[in-house]
Tab-separated table of C-alpha atoms and ligand atoms in Angstrom:
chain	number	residue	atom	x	y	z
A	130	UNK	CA	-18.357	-30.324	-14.023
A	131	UNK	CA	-16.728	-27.024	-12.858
A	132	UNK	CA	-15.151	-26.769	-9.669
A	133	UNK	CA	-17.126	-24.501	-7.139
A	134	UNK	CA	-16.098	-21.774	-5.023
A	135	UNK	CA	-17.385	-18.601	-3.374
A	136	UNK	CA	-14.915	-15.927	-5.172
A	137	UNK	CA	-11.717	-15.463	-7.797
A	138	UNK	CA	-9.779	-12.999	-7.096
A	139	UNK	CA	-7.909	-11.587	-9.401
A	140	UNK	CA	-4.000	-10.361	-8.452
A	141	UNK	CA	-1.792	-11.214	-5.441
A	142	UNK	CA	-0.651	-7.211	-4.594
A	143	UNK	CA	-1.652	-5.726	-1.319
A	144	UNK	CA	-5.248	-5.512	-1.984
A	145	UNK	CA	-5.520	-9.331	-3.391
A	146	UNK	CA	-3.683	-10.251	-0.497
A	147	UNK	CA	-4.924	-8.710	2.217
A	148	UNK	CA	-8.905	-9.598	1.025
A	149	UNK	CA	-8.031	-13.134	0.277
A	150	UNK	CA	-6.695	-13.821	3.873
A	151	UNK	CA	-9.628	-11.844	5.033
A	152	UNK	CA	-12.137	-13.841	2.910
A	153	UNK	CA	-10.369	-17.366	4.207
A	154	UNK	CA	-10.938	-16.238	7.720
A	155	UNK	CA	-14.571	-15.722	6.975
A	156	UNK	CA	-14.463	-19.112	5.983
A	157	UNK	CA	-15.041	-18.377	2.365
A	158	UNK	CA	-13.381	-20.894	-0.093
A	159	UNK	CA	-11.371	-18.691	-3.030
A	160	UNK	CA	-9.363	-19.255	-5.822
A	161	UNK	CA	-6.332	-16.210	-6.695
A	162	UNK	CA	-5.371	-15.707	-10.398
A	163	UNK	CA	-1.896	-13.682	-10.575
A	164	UNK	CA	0.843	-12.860	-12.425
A	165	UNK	CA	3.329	-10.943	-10.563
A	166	UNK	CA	5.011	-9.257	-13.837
A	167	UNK	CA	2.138	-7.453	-14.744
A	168	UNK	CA	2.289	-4.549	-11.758
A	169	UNK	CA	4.823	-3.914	-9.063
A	170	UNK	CA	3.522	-1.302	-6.983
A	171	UNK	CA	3.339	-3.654	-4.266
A	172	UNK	CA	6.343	-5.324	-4.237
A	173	UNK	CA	8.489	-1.992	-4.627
A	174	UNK	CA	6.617	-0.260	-2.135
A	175	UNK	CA	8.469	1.032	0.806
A	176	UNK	CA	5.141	-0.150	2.763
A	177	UNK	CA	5.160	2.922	5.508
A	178	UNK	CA	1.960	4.075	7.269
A	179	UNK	CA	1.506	7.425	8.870
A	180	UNK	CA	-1.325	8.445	10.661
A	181	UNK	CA	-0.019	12.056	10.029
A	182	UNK	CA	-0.402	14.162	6.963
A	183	UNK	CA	3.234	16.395	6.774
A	184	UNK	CA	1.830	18.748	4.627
A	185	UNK	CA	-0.732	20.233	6.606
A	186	UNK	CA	-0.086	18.266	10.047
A	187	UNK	CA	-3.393	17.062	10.651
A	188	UNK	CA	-4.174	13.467	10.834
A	189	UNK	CA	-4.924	11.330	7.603
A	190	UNK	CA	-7.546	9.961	6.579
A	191	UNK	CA	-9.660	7.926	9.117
A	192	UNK	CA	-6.479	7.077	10.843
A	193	UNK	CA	-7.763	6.516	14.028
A	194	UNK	CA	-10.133	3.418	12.543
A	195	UNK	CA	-7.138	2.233	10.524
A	196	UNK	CA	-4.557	2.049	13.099
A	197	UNK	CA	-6.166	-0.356	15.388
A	198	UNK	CA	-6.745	-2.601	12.266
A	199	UNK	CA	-3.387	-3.137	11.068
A	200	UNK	CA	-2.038	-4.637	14.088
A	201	UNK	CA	-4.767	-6.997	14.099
A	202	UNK	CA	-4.454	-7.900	10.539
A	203	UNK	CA	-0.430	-7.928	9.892
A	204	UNK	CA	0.140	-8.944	13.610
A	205	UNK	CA	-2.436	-12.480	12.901
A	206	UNK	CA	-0.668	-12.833	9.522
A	207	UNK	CA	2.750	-12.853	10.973
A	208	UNK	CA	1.753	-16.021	13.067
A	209	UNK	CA	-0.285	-17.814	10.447
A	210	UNK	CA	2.963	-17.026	7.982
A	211	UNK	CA	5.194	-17.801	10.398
A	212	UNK	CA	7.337	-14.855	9.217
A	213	UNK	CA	8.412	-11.513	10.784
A	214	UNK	CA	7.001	-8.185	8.352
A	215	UNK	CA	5.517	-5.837	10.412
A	216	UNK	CA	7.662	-3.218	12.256
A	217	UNK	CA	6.614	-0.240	14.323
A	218	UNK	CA	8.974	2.748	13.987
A	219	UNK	CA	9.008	6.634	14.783
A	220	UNK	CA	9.076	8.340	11.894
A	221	UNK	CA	11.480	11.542	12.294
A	222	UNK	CA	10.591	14.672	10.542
A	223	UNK	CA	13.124	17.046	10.189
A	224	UNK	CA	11.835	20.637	10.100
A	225	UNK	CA	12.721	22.788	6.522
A	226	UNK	CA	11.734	26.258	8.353
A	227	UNK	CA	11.978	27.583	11.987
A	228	UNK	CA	8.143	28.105	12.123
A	229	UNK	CA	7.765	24.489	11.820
A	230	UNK	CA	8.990	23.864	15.262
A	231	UNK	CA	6.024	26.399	16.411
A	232	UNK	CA	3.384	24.613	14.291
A	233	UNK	CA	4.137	20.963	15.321
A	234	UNK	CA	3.897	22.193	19.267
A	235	UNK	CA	0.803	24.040	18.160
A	236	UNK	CA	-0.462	20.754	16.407
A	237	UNK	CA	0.895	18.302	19.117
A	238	UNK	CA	-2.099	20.280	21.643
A	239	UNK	CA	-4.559	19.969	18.838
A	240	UNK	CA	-6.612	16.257	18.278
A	241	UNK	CA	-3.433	15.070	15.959
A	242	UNK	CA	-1.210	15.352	18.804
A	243	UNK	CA	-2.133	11.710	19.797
A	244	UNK	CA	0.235	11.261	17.350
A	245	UNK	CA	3.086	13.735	17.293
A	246	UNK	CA	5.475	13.752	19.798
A	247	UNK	CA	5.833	16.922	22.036
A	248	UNK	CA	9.470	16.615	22.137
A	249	UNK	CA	11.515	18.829	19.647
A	250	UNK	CA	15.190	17.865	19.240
A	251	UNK	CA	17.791	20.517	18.096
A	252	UNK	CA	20.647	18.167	17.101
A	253	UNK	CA	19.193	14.380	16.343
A	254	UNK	CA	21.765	12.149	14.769
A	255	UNK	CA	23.835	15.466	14.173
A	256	UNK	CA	26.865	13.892	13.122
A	257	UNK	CA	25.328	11.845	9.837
A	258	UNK	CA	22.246	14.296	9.428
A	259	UNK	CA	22.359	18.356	8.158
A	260	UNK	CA	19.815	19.234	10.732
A	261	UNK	CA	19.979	22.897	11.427
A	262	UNK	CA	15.452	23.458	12.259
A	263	UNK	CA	15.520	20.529	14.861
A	264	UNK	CA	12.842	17.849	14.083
A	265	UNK	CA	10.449	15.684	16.152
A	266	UNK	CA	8.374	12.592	15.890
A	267	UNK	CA	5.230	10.703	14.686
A	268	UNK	CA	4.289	8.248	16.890
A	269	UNK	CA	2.480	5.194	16.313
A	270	UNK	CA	3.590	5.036	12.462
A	271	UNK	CA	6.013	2.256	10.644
A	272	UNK	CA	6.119	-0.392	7.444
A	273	UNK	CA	5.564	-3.349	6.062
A	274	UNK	CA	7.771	-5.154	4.324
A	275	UNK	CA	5.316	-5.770	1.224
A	276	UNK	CA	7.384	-8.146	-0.555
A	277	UNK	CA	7.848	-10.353	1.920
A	278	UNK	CA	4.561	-10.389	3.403
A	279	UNK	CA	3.490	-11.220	-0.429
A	280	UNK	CA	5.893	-13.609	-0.897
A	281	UNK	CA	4.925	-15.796	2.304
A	282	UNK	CA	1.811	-15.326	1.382
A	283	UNK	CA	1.830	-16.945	-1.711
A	284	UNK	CA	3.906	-19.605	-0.693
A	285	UNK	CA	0.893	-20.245	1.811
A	286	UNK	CA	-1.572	-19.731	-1.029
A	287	UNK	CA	0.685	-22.685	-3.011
A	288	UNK	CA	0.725	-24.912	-0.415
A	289	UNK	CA	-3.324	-25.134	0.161
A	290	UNK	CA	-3.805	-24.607	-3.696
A	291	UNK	CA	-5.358	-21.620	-3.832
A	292	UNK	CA	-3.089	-19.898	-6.415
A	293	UNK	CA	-3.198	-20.239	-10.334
A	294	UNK	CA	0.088	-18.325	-11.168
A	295	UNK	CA	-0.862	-16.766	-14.593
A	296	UNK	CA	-2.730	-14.100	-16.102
A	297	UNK	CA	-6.413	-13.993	-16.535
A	298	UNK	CA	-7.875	-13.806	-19.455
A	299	UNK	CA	-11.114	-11.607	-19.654
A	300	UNK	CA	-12.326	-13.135	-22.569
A	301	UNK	CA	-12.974	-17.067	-20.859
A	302	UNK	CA	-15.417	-15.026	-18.272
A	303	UNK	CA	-19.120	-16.108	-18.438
A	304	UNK	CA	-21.771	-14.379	-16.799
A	305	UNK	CA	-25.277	-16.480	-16.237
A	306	UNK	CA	-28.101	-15.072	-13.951
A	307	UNK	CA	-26.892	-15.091	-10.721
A	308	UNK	CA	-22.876	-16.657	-10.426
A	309	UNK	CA	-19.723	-16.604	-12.698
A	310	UNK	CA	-17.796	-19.072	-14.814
A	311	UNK	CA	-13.760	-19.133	-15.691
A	312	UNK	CA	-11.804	-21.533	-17.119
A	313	UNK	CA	-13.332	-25.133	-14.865
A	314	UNK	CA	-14.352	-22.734	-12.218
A	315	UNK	CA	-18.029	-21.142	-11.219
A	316	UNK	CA	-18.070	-18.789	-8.197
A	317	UNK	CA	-20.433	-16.364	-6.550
A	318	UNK	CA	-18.135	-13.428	-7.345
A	319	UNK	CA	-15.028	-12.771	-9.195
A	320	UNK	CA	-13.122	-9.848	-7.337
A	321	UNK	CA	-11.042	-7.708	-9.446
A	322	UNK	CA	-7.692	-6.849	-7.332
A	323	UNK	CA	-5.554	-5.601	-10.955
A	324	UNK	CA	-3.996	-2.500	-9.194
A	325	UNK	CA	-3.287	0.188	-12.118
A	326	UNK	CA	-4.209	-2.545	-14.605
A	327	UNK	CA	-7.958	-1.993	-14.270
A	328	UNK	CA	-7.687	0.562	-16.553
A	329	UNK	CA	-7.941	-2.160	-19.189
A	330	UNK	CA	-10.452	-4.368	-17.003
A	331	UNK	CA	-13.284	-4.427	-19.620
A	332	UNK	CA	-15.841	-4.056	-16.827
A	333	UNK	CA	-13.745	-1.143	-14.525
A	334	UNK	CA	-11.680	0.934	-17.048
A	335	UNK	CA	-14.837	3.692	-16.311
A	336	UNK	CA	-13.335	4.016	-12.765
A	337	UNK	CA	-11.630	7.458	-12.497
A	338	UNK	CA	-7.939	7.004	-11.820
A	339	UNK	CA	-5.633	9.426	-12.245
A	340	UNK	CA	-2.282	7.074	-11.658
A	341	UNK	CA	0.867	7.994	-9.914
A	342	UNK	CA	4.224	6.312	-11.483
A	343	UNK	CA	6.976	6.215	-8.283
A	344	UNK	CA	10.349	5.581	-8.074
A	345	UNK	CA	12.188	4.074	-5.145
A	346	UNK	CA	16.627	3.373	-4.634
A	347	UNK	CA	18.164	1.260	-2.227
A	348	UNK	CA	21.625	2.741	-0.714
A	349	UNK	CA	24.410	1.185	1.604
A	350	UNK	CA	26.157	3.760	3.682
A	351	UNK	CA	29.487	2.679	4.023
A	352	UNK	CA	29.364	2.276	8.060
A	353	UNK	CA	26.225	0.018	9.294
A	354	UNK	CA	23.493	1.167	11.537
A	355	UNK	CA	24.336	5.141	11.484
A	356	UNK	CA	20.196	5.341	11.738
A	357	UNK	CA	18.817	3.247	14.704
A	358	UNK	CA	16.304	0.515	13.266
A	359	UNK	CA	13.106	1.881	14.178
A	360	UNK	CA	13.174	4.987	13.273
A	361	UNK	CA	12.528	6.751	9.594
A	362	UNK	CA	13.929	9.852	8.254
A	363	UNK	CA	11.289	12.223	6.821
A	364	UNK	CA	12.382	15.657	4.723
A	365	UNK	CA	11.389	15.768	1.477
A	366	UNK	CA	12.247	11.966	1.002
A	367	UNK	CA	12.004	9.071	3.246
A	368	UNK	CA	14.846	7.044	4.663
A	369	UNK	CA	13.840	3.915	5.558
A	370	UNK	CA	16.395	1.576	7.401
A	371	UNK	CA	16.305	-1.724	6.090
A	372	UNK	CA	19.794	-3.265	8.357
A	373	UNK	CA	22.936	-3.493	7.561
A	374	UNK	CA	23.715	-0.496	6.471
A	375	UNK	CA	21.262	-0.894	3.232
A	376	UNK	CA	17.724	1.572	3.428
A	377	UNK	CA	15.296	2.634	0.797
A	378	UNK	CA	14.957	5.838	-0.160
A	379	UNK	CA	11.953	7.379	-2.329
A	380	UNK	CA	9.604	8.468	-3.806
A	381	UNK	CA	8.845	10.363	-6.924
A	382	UNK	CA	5.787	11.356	-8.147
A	383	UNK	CA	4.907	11.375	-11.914
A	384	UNK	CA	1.504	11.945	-13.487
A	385	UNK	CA	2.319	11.567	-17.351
A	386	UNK	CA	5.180	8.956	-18.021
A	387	UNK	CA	2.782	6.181	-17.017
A	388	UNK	CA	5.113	3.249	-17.363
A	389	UNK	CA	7.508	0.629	-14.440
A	390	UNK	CA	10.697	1.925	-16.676
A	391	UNK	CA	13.373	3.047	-13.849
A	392	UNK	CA	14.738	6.547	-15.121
A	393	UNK	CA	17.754	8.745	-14.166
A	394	UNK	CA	15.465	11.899	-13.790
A	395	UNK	CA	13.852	9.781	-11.046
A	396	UNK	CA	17.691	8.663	-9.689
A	397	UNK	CA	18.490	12.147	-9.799
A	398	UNK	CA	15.827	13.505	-8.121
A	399	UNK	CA	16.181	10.780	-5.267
A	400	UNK	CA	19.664	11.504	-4.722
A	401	UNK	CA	19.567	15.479	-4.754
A	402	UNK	CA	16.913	15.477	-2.104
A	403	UNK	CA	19.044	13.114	-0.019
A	404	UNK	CA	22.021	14.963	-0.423
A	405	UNK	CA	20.291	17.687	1.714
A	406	UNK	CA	19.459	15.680	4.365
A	407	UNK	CA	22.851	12.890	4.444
A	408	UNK	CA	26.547	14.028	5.695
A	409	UNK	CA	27.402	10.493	4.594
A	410	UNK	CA	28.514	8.774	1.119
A	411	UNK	CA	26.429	6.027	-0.127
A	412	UNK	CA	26.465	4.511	-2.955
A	413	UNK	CA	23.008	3.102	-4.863
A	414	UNK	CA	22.758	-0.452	-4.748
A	415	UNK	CA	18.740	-0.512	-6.625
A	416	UNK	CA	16.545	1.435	-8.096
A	417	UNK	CA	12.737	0.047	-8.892
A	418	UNK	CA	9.393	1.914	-10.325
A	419	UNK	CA	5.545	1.237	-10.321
A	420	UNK	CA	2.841	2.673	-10.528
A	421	UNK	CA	-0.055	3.520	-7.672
A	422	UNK	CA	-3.799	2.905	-8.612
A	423	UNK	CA	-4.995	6.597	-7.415
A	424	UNK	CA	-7.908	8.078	-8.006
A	425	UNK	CA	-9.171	11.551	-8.636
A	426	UNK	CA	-11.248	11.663	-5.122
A	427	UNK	CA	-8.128	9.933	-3.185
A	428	UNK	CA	-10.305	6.961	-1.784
A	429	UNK	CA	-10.573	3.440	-2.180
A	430	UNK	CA	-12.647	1.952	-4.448
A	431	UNK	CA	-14.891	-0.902	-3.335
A	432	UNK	CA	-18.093	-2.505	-4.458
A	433	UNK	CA	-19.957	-4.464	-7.042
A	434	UNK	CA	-19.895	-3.451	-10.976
A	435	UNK	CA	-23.751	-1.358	-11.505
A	436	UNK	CA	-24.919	-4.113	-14.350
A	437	UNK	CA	-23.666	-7.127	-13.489
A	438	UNK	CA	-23.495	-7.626	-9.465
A	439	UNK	CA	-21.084	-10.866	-10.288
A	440	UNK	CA	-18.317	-8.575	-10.852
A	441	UNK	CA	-16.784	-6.841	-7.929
A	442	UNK	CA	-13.824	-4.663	-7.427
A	443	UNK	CA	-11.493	-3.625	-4.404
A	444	UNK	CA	-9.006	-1.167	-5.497
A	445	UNK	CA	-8.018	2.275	-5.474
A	446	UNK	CA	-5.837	2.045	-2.517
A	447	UNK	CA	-3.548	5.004	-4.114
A	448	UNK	CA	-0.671	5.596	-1.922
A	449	UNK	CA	-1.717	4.089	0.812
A	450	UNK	CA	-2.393	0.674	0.366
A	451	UNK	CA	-0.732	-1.139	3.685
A	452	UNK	CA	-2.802	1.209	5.676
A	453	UNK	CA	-5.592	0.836	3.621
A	454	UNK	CA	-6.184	-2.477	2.734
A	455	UNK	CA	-6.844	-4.480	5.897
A	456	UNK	CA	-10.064	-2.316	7.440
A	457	UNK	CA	-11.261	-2.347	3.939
A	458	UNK	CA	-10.976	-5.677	2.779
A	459	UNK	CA	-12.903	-6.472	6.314
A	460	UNK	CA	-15.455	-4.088	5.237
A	461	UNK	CA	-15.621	-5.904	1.704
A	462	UNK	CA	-15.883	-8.561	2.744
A	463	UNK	CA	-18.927	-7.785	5.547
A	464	UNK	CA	-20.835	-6.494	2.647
A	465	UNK	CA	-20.779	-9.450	0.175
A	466	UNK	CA	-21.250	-11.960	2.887
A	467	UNK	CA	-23.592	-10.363	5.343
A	468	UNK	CA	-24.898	-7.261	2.893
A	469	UNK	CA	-23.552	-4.450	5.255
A	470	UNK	CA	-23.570	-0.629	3.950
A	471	UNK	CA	-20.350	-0.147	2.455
A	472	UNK	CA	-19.360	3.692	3.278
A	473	UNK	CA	-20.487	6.163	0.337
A	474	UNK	CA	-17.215	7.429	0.309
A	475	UNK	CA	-15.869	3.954	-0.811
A	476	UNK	CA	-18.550	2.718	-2.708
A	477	UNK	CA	-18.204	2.344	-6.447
A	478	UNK	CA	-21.681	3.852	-6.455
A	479	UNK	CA	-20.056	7.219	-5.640
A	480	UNK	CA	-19.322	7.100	-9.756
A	481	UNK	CA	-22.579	6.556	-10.644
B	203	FAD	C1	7.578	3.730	-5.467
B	203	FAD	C2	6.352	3.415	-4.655
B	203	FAD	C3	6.381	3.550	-3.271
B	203	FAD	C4	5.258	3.268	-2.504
B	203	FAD	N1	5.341	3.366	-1.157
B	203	FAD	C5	4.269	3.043	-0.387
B	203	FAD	C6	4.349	3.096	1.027
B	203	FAD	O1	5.398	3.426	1.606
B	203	FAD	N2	3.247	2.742	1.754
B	203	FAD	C7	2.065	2.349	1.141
B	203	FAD	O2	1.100	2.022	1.840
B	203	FAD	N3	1.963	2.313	-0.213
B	203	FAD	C8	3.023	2.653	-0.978
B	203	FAD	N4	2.920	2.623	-2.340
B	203	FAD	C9	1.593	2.358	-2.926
B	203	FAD	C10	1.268	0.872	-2.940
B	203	FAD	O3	2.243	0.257	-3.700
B	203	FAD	C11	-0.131	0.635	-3.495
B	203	FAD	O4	-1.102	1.247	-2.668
B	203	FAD	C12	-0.451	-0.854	-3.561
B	203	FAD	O5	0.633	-1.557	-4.080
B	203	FAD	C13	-1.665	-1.159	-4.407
B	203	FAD	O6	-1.835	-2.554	-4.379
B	203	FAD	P1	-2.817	-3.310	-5.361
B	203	FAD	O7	-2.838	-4.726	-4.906
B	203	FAD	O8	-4.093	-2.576	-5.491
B	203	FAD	O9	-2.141	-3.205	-6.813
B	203	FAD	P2	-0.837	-3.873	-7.438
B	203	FAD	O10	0.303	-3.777	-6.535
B	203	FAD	O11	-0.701	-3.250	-8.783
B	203	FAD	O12	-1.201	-5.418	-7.570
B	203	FAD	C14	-1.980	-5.937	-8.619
B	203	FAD	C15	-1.600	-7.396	-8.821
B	203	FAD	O13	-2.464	-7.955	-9.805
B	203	FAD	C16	-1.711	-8.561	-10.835
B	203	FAD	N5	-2.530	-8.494	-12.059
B	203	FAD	C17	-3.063	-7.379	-12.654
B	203	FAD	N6	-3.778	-7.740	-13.738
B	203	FAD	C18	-3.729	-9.098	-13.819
B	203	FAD	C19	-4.265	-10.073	-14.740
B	203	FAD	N7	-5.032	-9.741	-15.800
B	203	FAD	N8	-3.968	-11.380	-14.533
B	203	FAD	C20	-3.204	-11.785	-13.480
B	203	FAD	N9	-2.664	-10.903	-12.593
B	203	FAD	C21	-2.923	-9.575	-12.764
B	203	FAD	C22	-0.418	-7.745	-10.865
B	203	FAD	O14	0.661	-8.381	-11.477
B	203	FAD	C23	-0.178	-7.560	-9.355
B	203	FAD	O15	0.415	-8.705	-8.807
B	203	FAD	C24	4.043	2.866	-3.139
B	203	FAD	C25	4.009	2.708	-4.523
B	203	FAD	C26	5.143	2.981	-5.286
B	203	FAD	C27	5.102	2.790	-6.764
């Protein structure tokens, strides 16, 4: 006899996560397969969101649905897990040109503005930061500290045995008429969560990503708290204050050295963009690397494989997956229990 349940999902990052807490809510009993060696996007991620887009200053993508979601989501984890990961901060961006200053006021009148501040500063934390444009800030941004919103999450997933900590096997799947069989288990659905690994998914490794390897450091400035708590630096790189004198710094972006292998061209690169922002010293303390699931069209990926409707996916969450993941995995989740539209934009059928 096989134990039943309504869905596997397979991997614990930010998209497993965030869709199996969704899928418990909706009262749906699940089973997670994942082991945490095989990607580390999520757990190296600096976890920011940003309504904003620096490059162009408009807002990103459907950021005024997404906002309102993650403080429901992270806000109603923190209580179930009992655990403090979500923070709000400013995010500080420090102009590179004078013109800047001129676009962000322009901007700041303009529908984004909800989200930039209108106040320019010409010397902002003058004495750590070189500073010269003056900067300003995006409002309503901040992080999540992924790894340990994953880690309390799994030790919530232990405790009601809903975790299996190893790696699936595709081979043991079995696909009858109309449910799924793994291992002792049948299920409605098995959802595929396997971040950059579903390029070897024997069912998804069709999808069109076009991955993004990223490198992160951790530094300690020699004096504590030079940069206030909730705020993050923004020119170039990020500077994310962690406490006690310890923040992450990142990323890089690489398209062709597809591996989690730290590097010192990615060290390097970190450090000579901070040097133009820090006065300070500080010394490197880590240094981690994974590997984003993006895709060629920049959106999620969500929806049911086109021959065998047993197999479902929910990934694709590129470089954004804490902003992402919470008003999709809702949406996911509406359209495999209630058969809702999924967007077209999201849809797997956009492939097609
Ligand atoms: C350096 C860096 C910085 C980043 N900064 C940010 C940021 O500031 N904000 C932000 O929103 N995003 C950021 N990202 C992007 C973010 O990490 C991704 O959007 C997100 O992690 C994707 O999550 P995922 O769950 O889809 O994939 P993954 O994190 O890859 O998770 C997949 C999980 O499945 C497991 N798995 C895979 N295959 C199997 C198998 N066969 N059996 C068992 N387990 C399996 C893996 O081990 C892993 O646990 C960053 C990424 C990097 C690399």
């Amino acid at each position: 006899m096989k134990v039943k349940i309504d869905y596997i999902i397979v991997g614990q990052g930010i998209a497993g996560t965030v869709l199996a807490h969704t899928l418990i809510k909706a009262d749906c009993s699940i089973l997670i397969i994942d082991n945490p060696l095989l990607s580390q996007a999520s757990r190296v991620a600096a976890g920011l969101y940003n309504p904003v887009v620096f490059k162009r200053l408009v807002k990103s993508w459907m950021a005024d649905e997404l906002i309102p979601y993650l403080d429901r989501f992270y806000l109603g984890s923190e209580k179930l897990l009992n655990t403090k990961f979500y923070h709000k901060k400013k995010i500080v961006k420090l102009f590179a040109e004078d013109n800047e200053k001129e676009f962000w006021l322009k901007k700041a009148n303009e529908e984004v503005g909800k989200y930039l501040s209108k106040d320019i500063g010409d010397d902002f934390l003058s004495e750590i930061l070189i500073n010269p444009m003056g900067s300003s800030e995006v409002l309503e941004a901040g992080n999540l500290d992924t790894r340990l919103f994953l880690n309390s999450s799994h030790d919530y997933f232990i405790s009601k045995e809903l975790l299996l900590e190893e790696e699936f096997d595709h081979d043991k799947v079995q696909i009858p008429e109309d449910h799924v069989e793994y291992k002792g288990y049948q299920a409605k659905k098995i959802i595929f969560c396997e971040g950059f690994r579903s390029t070897i998914n024997p069912w998804f490794n069709w999808l069109p990503f076009k991955l993004t390897k990223g490198e992160i450091i951790t530094i300690k400035l020699k004096e504590p708290d030079l940069i206030p708590d909730e705020m993050v630096i923004n020119k170039g790189v990020f500077i994310l204050p962690l406490g006690e004198g310890v923040y992450k710094v990142g990323s890089t972006y690489e398209w062709n050295e597809l591996n989690e292998e730290i590097t010192e061209k990615g060290k390097s690169e970190l450090i000579s963009k901070l040097k133009k922002i820090l006065k300070v010293d500080f010394e490197v303390i880590n240094h981690e690397a994974g590997i984003r699931p993006t895709v060629n069209d920049r959106r999620p990926i969500l929806g049911l494989h086109p021959a065998h409707p047993q197999l479902a996916v929910f990934n694709g969450l590129g470089t954004k997956g804490v902003m992402l993941a919470p008003y999709f995995a809702d949406q996911l989740v509406k359209f495999l229990e209630n058969g809702d539209a999924l967007n077209n934009e999201v849809s797997i059928t956009r492939f097609q």
